[in-house]
Every structure is written in C-alpha cells, then in structure tokens.
Amino acid sequence: MIGESKKNGLMVQRQASIIDLDDIELERHFQHTGIGFPTSAPTGERLFDANGNHPLTDAERSQMIERAEAKFAELFEILRIDRNDPNSADTPHRLAKMWVGELFKGRFTEAPRITVFPNRKSVDELVISKGIKVMSVCSHHWQPISGECAIGYVPRDKVIGLSKFTRIVEWFSRRGQIQEELGEQIADFLVELLDPIALGVIISSKHYCMIARGVEAHEHSVMVTSVMRGELASNTALREEFLKLGAMS
Ligand SMILES: [Zn+2]
C-alpha cells in the first residue's frame, strides 16, 4: 500500500508500514500475522504507549515504585551485581524512584494547567521562545535525549505566557520518546490550546543511545527535527523567518 502525506508543504510518497495503520487495521494485521502485544498487564492495569499519558494517584505511584524496586533487585541478580557492594545496595530503590517520579513522570501526571490570555493587541507576528530545555529518554534504549527546543507561533485570538512552553515541553519529554513524535505531541497540544495562525516546533538534541553505544557518534552530533503547522507549513517566507530567529546554538 502506498500512502501520501503532506509534510512541510511537500507531498511525500511512502510505503505504508505498521505505524501507518489505524487501530482496526492494526488489530487485523496482528490477527493475520499471529503477532500481538497485550494491552493490559496480568494484574489488570491498562498498558499504553511509552510516550502516552495516564495519570495515577500518589498511592498508585508509590505502589508502582515498590513493585519496580523488587524487579530492579531481581535484575541485579541476573546481571550478577552483588548488592553487598555499598555503591549498589540501594540502587534498585533509587532506580525505581527515578523512573516513576522523574524520567517517566509525564506518563503518570496530569497535563500542566496553562492559562491563555486574549490577544488584545491583535499581535499577528511570530512570537518565538527558544532555548527551552529538552530532557527525555528514548523509547528504544532508555538512554537520555538531551537538547533544546524552539517554539514559534503567530497568535489568532489567544496568547500564552512564554514560560508555559517550558512546562509543556517537560510534560511531554518526561516519557519514553522518539524525537519526531515528541515534536508532534507538543505541536498538537499547542494547536488545540491556542488555535494559532501558525505554529512551529524545532528540537535539536543529542541522543546518548548513539553516543554511549551503537555507532558511538561524536558527542557533538545532534538530531534536528521540525514540525510546522498552519501558515508556517504553507508560507515559505514566514518559515524562513522562524528558522532564522529560532536557530539554536
Ligand atoms: Zn535510542
């Protein structure tokens, strides 16, 4: 099956893959191939994508930390790490707390509450915030993704405090991510929130799964992705202005 999609104003022809299929097609595919993944844990909890979100109560998160700690301790035995080593004694607990409460926090917490304001002066120029910290973890290897993000928009009826971008980027970053989807998720959220005339998200990050292992890329190597919506997708001059003003060091 050949699909067509429009990205940055360019028609792109591509071969359909599993990730192009909708839920019903995917289910049919799995039935056909006999390959499938459970959608709930044996204990009954719903499972969801690494970069998805399903808020939990404090009690549920505490229980998750306890269960994860027990499994990390088991992993130490498999990896033959002696926990009499004082440096490793409490590491399963530290790891469990870190994954649930920090690195995957955005999976289990409510969306940040963002106040929007009326665009009283009818601002119709690009508003850009750049140098927004991106600290995430790749879904494929659970290694850090570290970088920065620039967000630009042309308001329609609503504006937002620029500091709020930081909280939105953080909420989506603190999950198992791939950079392309991180940019799309941030853009979807902001389009929904602001209904802007134009919106762009550029992310430039180092992927430690490529630096610490694998191809062992140079530490300065970065991956850059961009998402352009509305007039930033259709208006070349506006896009060039955003790329120039939003350029990161
Ligand atoms: Zn990776």
PDB file of C-alpha atoms and ligand atoms in Angstrom, residues 138 140-141 209, ligand 1:
ATOM      1  CA  CYS A 138      14.498   7.329  24.046  1.00  0.00           C
ATOM      2  CA  HIS A 140      14.224   2.265  22.045  1.00  0.00           C
ATOM      3  CA  HIS A 141      17.115   2.119  24.517  1.00  0.00           C
ATOM      4  CA  CYS A 209      21.924   5.776  22.595  1.00  0.00           C
TER       5      CYS A 209
HETATM    6 ZN    ZN B   1      17.638   5.014  21.336  1.00  0.00          ZN
END
